């Protein structure tokens, strides 16, 4: 195959990096399936928002990021955490409300953060991560760290005031931030066609004098190429980019969603576009991974999820007397 016809990801990343990316995608899928199972068995309370079907968007968008680079996430953010190298045991412990969780069990499914890996946290407010991302990018620019912030938002956020304010401010100050809109076609039960005037959300970038691009969010290589280009642009001091990843959530908005606004046929059609299967086909076709390696990977990731669940289940619950601790930053020692 000629260089010009070789997919970007194959050209840009080593076989080891690509196999690692596939592993993360499989871990995201199995993590969320495991979380769903734990919820059904009564081990997890409340609700959760699953991103099964969106794995290529999460992993592809983080490929060129280091621990020094930041992300802000959404209520559907488990994949972003894993893409940014989160510890599965701590994630499950947070789901279980245990003291060993990332936020000591105080945040639960929607509010996992890991500052050591550059994950500034998920947010239950639609568009809530946008001003945080702009603040992080402003800080990086003022301090000259060279860090880039990737801000994940859903399609529902593109009609929020914070979306337009954030894009405008980032462009005016040429901040090192990449806005990644994961357009899964529905803001809760409202389709994008009924809520947004433009055909592609990326078209809104032109109003803020920044590049805007729409890609197949289930195509790992397409996502990686678009976001890598945007990250390089941000790192070079040229300002922000809006990347729209067209994808689809296989599950409902949350565990309480009865899914009456989508047809079974529509869901089935999108499941045929499974991003993990596409990634496997990409790596197999370029002889990057073998069938034996795939079998080993499936077994290893299954065990990793089992171990993480067992860690969470065996972890201690928070003490009642500590209920109001860790809500705010502890006072620094002088």
Short mmCIF file of C-alpha atoms in Angstrom, two decimals:
data_model
loop_
_atom_site.label_atom_id
_atom_site.label_comp_id
_atom_site.label_asym_id
_atom_site.label_seq_id
_atom_site.Cartn_x
_atom_site.Cartn_y
_atom_site.Cartn_z
CA UNK A 1 0.00 0.00 0.00
CA UNK A 2 1.38 3.41 -0.94
CA UNK A 3 2.18 5.95 1.76
CA UNK A 4 -0.53 8.31 0.53
CA UNK A 5 -3.22 5.63 0.95
CA UNK A 6 -2.03 4.45 4.34
CA UNK A 7 -4.33 5.64 7.16
CA UNK A 8 -2.91 8.44 9.25
CA UNK A 9 -2.77 6.45 12.49
CA UNK A 10 -0.68 3.73 10.87
CA UNK A 11 1.79 6.33 9.60
CA UNK A 12 1.89 8.42 12.77
CA UNK A 13 2.12 5.81 15.54
CA UNK A 14 4.20 2.77 16.33
CA UNK A 15 2.65 -0.70 16.44
CA UNK A 16 3.06 -0.68 20.23
CA UNK A 17 1.17 2.62 20.55
CA UNK A 18 -1.63 1.36 18.31
CA UNK A 19 -1.98 -1.88 20.25
CA UNK A 20 -2.08 0.16 23.45
CA UNK A 21 -4.84 2.30 21.95
CA UNK A 22 -6.86 -0.79 21.06
CA UNK A 23 -6.37 -2.09 24.60
CA UNK A 24 -7.75 1.16 26.01
CA UNK A 25 -10.78 1.00 23.71
CA UNK A 26 -11.52 -2.56 24.81
CA UNK A 27 -11.02 -1.59 28.46
CA UNK A 28 -13.51 1.26 28.08
CA UNK A 29 -16.11 -1.10 26.61
CA UNK A 30 -15.56 -3.76 29.27
CA UNK A 31 -15.39 -1.22 32.08
CA UNK A 32 -18.78 0.17 31.17
CA UNK A 33 -20.29 -3.26 30.63
CA UNK A 34 -18.90 -4.17 34.05
CA UNK A 35 -20.35 -1.03 35.60
CA UNK A 36 -23.71 -1.83 34.02
CA UNK A 37 -23.58 -5.34 35.47
CA UNK A 38 -22.70 -4.03 38.94
CA UNK A 39 -25.58 -1.58 38.74
CA UNK A 40 -27.99 -4.38 37.82
CA UNK A 41 -26.75 -6.43 40.78
CA UNK A 42 -27.31 -3.52 43.16
CA UNK A 43 -23.64 -2.87 43.85
CA UNK A 44 -23.79 0.65 42.38
CA UNK A 45 -26.52 3.12 43.31
CA UNK A 46 -27.85 6.21 41.59
CA UNK A 47 -27.39 6.40 37.84
CA UNK A 48 -24.65 6.46 35.22
CA UNK A 49 -24.17 7.60 31.66
CA UNK A 50 -22.47 5.02 29.44
CA UNK A 51 -20.40 5.81 26.36
CA UNK A 52 -20.45 2.32 24.83
CA UNK A 53 -20.03 2.90 21.09
CA UNK A 54 -17.92 6.05 21.47
CA UNK A 55 -14.55 4.49 22.31
CA UNK A 56 -12.67 5.72 19.22
CA UNK A 57 -13.51 9.32 20.02
CA UNK A 58 -12.14 9.13 23.56
CA UNK A 59 -8.93 7.25 22.80
CA UNK A 60 -8.21 8.87 19.43
CA UNK A 61 -8.56 12.35 20.91
CA UNK A 62 -5.97 11.67 23.63
CA UNK A 63 -3.29 9.95 21.53
CA UNK A 64 -0.91 12.92 21.33
CA UNK A 65 -1.43 14.07 24.93
CA UNK A 66 0.98 13.62 27.83
CA UNK A 67 0.26 13.74 31.56
CA UNK A 68 1.14 17.43 31.44
CA UNK A 69 -1.66 18.08 28.96
CA UNK A 70 -5.12 18.55 30.42
CA UNK A 71 -8.61 17.33 29.60
CA UNK A 72 -12.03 18.34 30.84
CA UNK A 73 -14.78 15.80 30.55
CA UNK A 74 -18.55 15.36 30.64
CA UNK A 75 -21.19 13.34 32.47
CA UNK A 76 -20.43 10.61 29.89
CA UNK A 77 -16.76 10.62 30.68
CA UNK A 78 -15.54 7.16 31.75
CA UNK A 79 -13.88 6.64 28.37
CA UNK A 80 -12.02 9.93 28.66
CA UNK A 81 -10.66 8.87 32.07
CA UNK A 82 -9.36 5.56 30.74
CA UNK A 83 -7.97 7.20 27.61
CA UNK A 84 -5.99 9.48 29.96
CA UNK A 85 -4.55 6.45 31.79
CA UNK A 86 -6.82 6.30 34.84
CA UNK A 87 -6.56 3.48 37.37
CA UNK A 88 -9.50 1.10 36.86
CA UNK A 89 -9.65 0.07 40.50
CA UNK A 90 -9.91 3.66 41.69
CA UNK A 91 -12.59 4.31 39.08
CA UNK A 92 -14.71 1.38 40.21
CA UNK A 93 -14.15 2.33 43.84
CA UNK A 94 -15.52 5.77 43.05
CA UNK A 95 -18.58 4.15 41.44
CA UNK A 96 -19.03 2.04 44.57
CA UNK A 97 -18.75 5.11 46.81
CA UNK A 98 -15.61 3.76 48.50
CA UNK A 99 -12.82 5.61 50.28
CA UNK A 100 -10.25 4.32 47.76
CA UNK A 101 -12.03 6.01 44.85
CA UNK A 102 -10.53 8.92 42.96
CA UNK A 103 -12.70 11.37 44.90
CA UNK A 104 -12.94 9.21 48.05
CA UNK A 105 -16.36 8.04 46.93
CA UNK A 106 -17.83 11.56 47.06
CA UNK A 107 -18.16 12.09 43.34
CA UNK A 108 -19.42 8.84 41.89
CA UNK A 109 -19.80 8.10 38.20
CA UNK A 110 -20.13 11.66 36.96
CA UNK A 111 -17.31 13.41 38.79
CA UNK A 112 -14.09 11.42 38.46
CA UNK A 113 -10.91 13.50 38.33
CA UNK A 114 -7.19 12.66 38.35
CA UNK A 115 -5.04 15.78 38.31
CA UNK A 116 -1.83 13.71 38.28
CA UNK A 117 -2.78 12.48 34.80
CA UNK A 118 -4.06 15.86 33.63
CA UNK A 119 -7.73 14.90 34.00
CA UNK A 120 -9.37 17.98 35.51
CA UNK A 121 -12.62 16.11 35.96
CA UNK A 122 -15.99 15.24 34.57
CA UNK A 123 -18.93 17.60 35.00
CA UNK A 124 -22.64 17.03 35.46
CA UNK A 125 -23.44 20.50 34.09
CA UNK A 126 -23.94 20.53 30.32
CA UNK A 127 -21.03 22.56 28.98
CA UNK A 128 -19.60 22.94 32.50
CA UNK A 129 -16.12 21.90 31.42
CA UNK A 130 -15.80 24.62 28.78
CA UNK A 131 -14.83 27.56 31.02
CA UNK A 132 -12.58 25.27 33.08
CA UNK A 133 -10.75 24.21 29.93
CA UNK A 134 -10.28 27.81 28.82
CA UNK A 135 -8.95 28.67 32.27
CA UNK A 136 -6.48 25.78 32.13
CA UNK A 137 -5.35 26.85 28.66
CA UNK A 138 -4.94 30.46 29.79
CA UNK A 139 -2.84 29.26 32.72
CA UNK A 140 -0.65 27.15 30.42
CA UNK A 141 -0.11 30.09 28.09
CA UNK A 142 0.72 32.55 30.87
CA UNK A 143 3.11 30.10 32.53
CA UNK A 144 4.64 28.96 29.25
CA UNK A 145 4.27 25.27 30.06
CA UNK A 146 3.53 24.20 26.49
CA UNK A 147 0.57 22.15 27.73
CA UNK A 148 -2.59 21.80 25.67
CA UNK A 149 -6.11 21.29 27.01
CA UNK A 150 -8.63 19.07 25.21
CA UNK A 151 -12.18 19.96 26.18
CA UNK A 152 -14.75 17.21 25.59
CA UNK A 153 -18.35 18.33 25.18
CA UNK A 154 -21.49 16.65 23.91
CA UNK A 155 -23.67 17.94 21.08
CA UNK A 156 -26.15 19.28 23.63
CA UNK A 157 -23.54 21.76 24.86
CA UNK A 158 -23.21 23.54 21.52
CA UNK A 159 -26.33 25.59 22.23
CA UNK A 160 -25.20 26.67 25.68
CA UNK A 161 -23.92 30.17 26.26
CA UNK A 162 -20.73 28.82 27.80
CA UNK A 163 -19.88 27.12 24.50
CA UNK A 164 -19.92 30.39 22.57
CA UNK A 165 -18.23 32.38 25.32
CA UNK A 166 -15.45 29.79 25.63
CA UNK A 167 -14.78 29.57 21.89
CA UNK A 168 -14.74 33.33 21.58
CA UNK A 169 -12.37 33.92 24.49
CA UNK A 170 -10.06 31.09 23.40
CA UNK A 171 -9.83 32.56 19.92
CA UNK A 172 -9.33 36.16 21.04
CA UNK A 173 -6.41 35.12 23.23
CA UNK A 174 -5.16 32.29 20.95
CA UNK A 175 -5.26 29.82 23.80
CA UNK A 176 -3.86 26.27 23.50
CA UNK A 177 -7.18 24.45 23.71
CA UNK A 178 -8.95 21.96 21.44
CA UNK A 179 -12.72 21.70 21.68
CA UNK A 180 -13.82 18.13 20.91
CA UNK A 181 -17.57 17.82 20.40
CA UNK A 182 -18.76 14.22 20.63
CA UNK A 183 -21.91 14.44 18.54
CA UNK A 184 -23.85 11.27 19.34
CA UNK A 185 -27.01 12.69 17.74
CA UNK A 186 -29.03 13.20 20.92
CA UNK A 187 -28.99 15.64 23.82
CA UNK A 188 -30.88 13.37 26.22
CA UNK A 189 -33.90 12.55 24.02
CA UNK A 190 -33.72 15.56 21.67
CA UNK A 191 -32.12 14.91 18.29
CA UNK A 192 -29.49 17.28 16.96
CA UNK A 193 -31.66 17.94 13.90
CA UNK A 194 -34.39 19.40 16.12
CA UNK A 195 -32.12 21.47 18.34
CA UNK A 196 -29.34 22.95 16.18
CA UNK A 197 -29.68 25.23 13.15
CA UNK A 198 -26.42 24.26 11.42
CA UNK A 199 -25.95 20.86 9.81
CA UNK A 200 -22.52 20.32 11.36
CA UNK A 201 -21.59 21.75 14.76
CA UNK A 202 -18.07 22.37 13.41
CA UNK A 203 -19.54 25.10 11.18
CA UNK A 204 -19.86 27.26 14.29
CA UNK A 205 -16.08 27.58 14.44
CA UNK A 206 -16.08 30.12 11.62
CA UNK A 207 -17.88 32.64 13.83
CA UNK A 208 -14.91 32.56 16.18
CA UNK A 209 -12.15 32.62 13.55
CA UNK A 210 -10.85 29.12 14.22
CA UNK A 211 -10.69 25.92 12.16
CA UNK A 212 -13.64 23.58 12.42
CA UNK A 213 -13.67 19.99 11.17
CA UNK A 214 -16.21 17.15 11.26
CA UNK A 215 -14.96 13.56 11.16
CA UNK A 216 -16.27 10.04 11.55
CA UNK A 217 -16.03 9.63 15.31
CA UNK A 218 -16.04 5.83 15.03
CA UNK A 219 -12.94 5.87 12.82
CA UNK A 220 -9.95 5.90 15.17
CA UNK A 221 -7.55 7.10 12.48
CA UNK A 222 -9.82 9.96 11.37
CA UNK A 223 -10.29 11.14 14.95
CA UNK A 224 -6.58 10.93 15.70
CA UNK A 225 -5.60 12.85 12.57
CA UNK A 226 -8.07 15.66 13.26
CA UNK A 227 -7.22 16.08 16.95
CA UNK A 228 -3.46 15.61 16.49
CA UNK A 229 -3.52 18.40 13.90
CA UNK A 230 -5.47 20.62 16.29
CA UNK A 231 -3.17 19.83 19.22
CA UNK A 232 -0.08 20.63 17.14
CA UNK A 233 -1.66 23.92 16.08
CA UNK A 234 -2.46 24.80 19.71
CA UNK A 235 1.03 23.87 20.87
CA UNK A 236 2.53 26.11 18.19
CA UNK A 237 0.66 29.11 19.62
CA UNK A 238 -1.83 29.34 16.76
CA UNK A 239 -4.93 29.02 18.93
CA UNK A 240 -7.95 26.74 19.27
CA UNK A 241 -9.78 24.33 16.95
CA UNK A 242 -13.26 22.83 17.06
CA UNK A 243 -13.32 19.11 16.17
CA UNK A 244 -16.68 17.36 15.81
CA UNK A 245 -16.62 13.58 16.17
CA UNK A 246 -19.78 12.00 14.74
CA UNK A 247 -20.52 8.98 16.90
CA UNK A 248 -23.35 7.20 18.71
CA UNK A 249 -24.13 5.90 22.18
CA UNK A 250 -25.53 2.39 22.08
CA UNK A 251 -27.23 2.76 25.46
CA UNK A 252 -29.77 5.34 26.57
CA UNK A 253 -28.91 8.73 27.97
CA UNK A 254 -28.70 7.23 31.46
CA UNK A 255 -29.82 4.09 33.25
CA UNK A 256 -33.30 5.60 33.69
CA UNK A 257 -33.72 6.19 29.94
CA UNK A 258 -36.50 4.06 28.41
CA UNK A 259 -35.15 4.73 24.91
CA UNK A 260 -38.51 5.51 23.32
CA UNK A 261 -37.18 8.24 21.03
CA UNK A 262 -34.93 5.95 18.94
CA UNK A 263 -35.86 2.99 16.78
CA UNK A 264 -34.27 -0.43 17.20
CA UNK A 265 -33.28 -0.22 13.54
CA UNK A 266 -31.34 3.00 14.09
CA UNK A 267 -29.47 1.55 17.05
CA UNK A 268 -28.68 -1.65 15.12
CA UNK A 269 -27.36 0.33 12.15
CA UNK A 270 -24.93 2.22 14.38
CA UNK A 271 -23.87 -0.93 16.20
CA UNK A 272 -22.75 -2.26 12.83
CA UNK A 273 -20.28 0.64 12.80
CA UNK A 274 -18.66 -0.60 16.02
CA UNK A 275 -15.45 1.47 16.50
CA UNK A 276 -13.63 -1.38 18.25
CA UNK A 277 -14.31 -3.80 15.43
CA UNK A 278 -13.14 -1.16 12.94
CA UNK A 279 -9.95 -0.66 14.96
CA UNK A 280 -9.28 -4.40 15.07
CA UNK A 281 -9.79 -4.65 11.32
CA UNK A 282 -7.40 -1.73 10.79
CA UNK A 283 -4.64 -3.31 12.86
CA UNK A 284 -5.14 -6.81 11.48
CA UNK A 285 -5.14 -5.59 7.87
CA UNK A 286 -1.80 -3.83 8.44
CA UNK A 287 -0.36 -6.86 10.24
CA UNK A 288 0.08 -4.94 13.47
CA UNK A 289 -1.75 -7.46 15.65
CA UNK A 290 -2.31 -11.19 15.26
CA UNK A 291 -5.30 -13.34 16.15
CA UNK A 292 -3.34 -14.86 19.02
CA UNK A 293 -2.49 -11.41 20.38
CA UNK A 294 -6.15 -10.44 20.13
CA UNK A 295 -7.19 -13.47 22.14
CA UNK A 296 -4.59 -12.66 24.77
CA UNK A 297 -5.70 -9.03 24.85
CA UNK A 298 -9.34 -10.00 25.36
CA UNK A 299 -8.41 -12.32 28.22
CA UNK A 300 -6.07 -9.77 29.85
CA UNK A 301 -8.61 -6.94 29.73
CA UNK A 302 -11.37 -9.17 31.10
CA UNK A 303 -9.14 -10.04 34.05
CA UNK A 304 -8.20 -6.37 34.56
CA UNK A 305 -11.88 -5.44 34.92
CA UNK A 306 -12.51 -8.37 37.28
CA UNK A 307 -9.58 -7.32 39.46
CA UNK A 308 -10.77 -3.70 39.51
CA UNK A 309 -14.29 -4.69 40.61
CA UNK A 310 -12.90 -6.94 43.34
CA UNK A 311 -10.65 -4.11 44.57
CA UNK A 312 -13.63 -1.76 44.75
CA UNK A 313 -15.87 -4.28 46.49
CA UNK A 314 -13.22 -5.00 49.13
CA UNK A 315 -12.41 -1.33 49.77
CA UNK A 316 -13.69 0.45 52.90
CA UNK A 317 -16.64 2.81 52.85
CA UNK A 318 -16.09 6.38 54.06
CA UNK A 319 -16.46 7.02 57.77
CA UNK A 320 -19.67 8.84 58.70
CA UNK A 321 -17.64 11.36 60.67
CA UNK A 322 -15.76 12.32 57.49
CA UNK A 323 -18.94 13.13 55.55
CA UNK A 324 -18.11 16.83 55.16
CA UNK A 325 -14.38 16.35 54.66
CA UNK A 326 -12.77 16.55 51.21
CA UNK A 327 -15.64 18.66 49.87
CA UNK A 328 -13.36 21.66 49.64
CA UNK A 329 -9.56 21.89 49.37
CA UNK A 330 -7.87 21.15 52.67
CA UNK A 331 -6.12 24.16 54.20
CA UNK A 332 -2.50 24.17 53.16
CA UNK A 333 0.12 23.87 55.89
CA UNK A 334 2.08 27.08 56.43
#
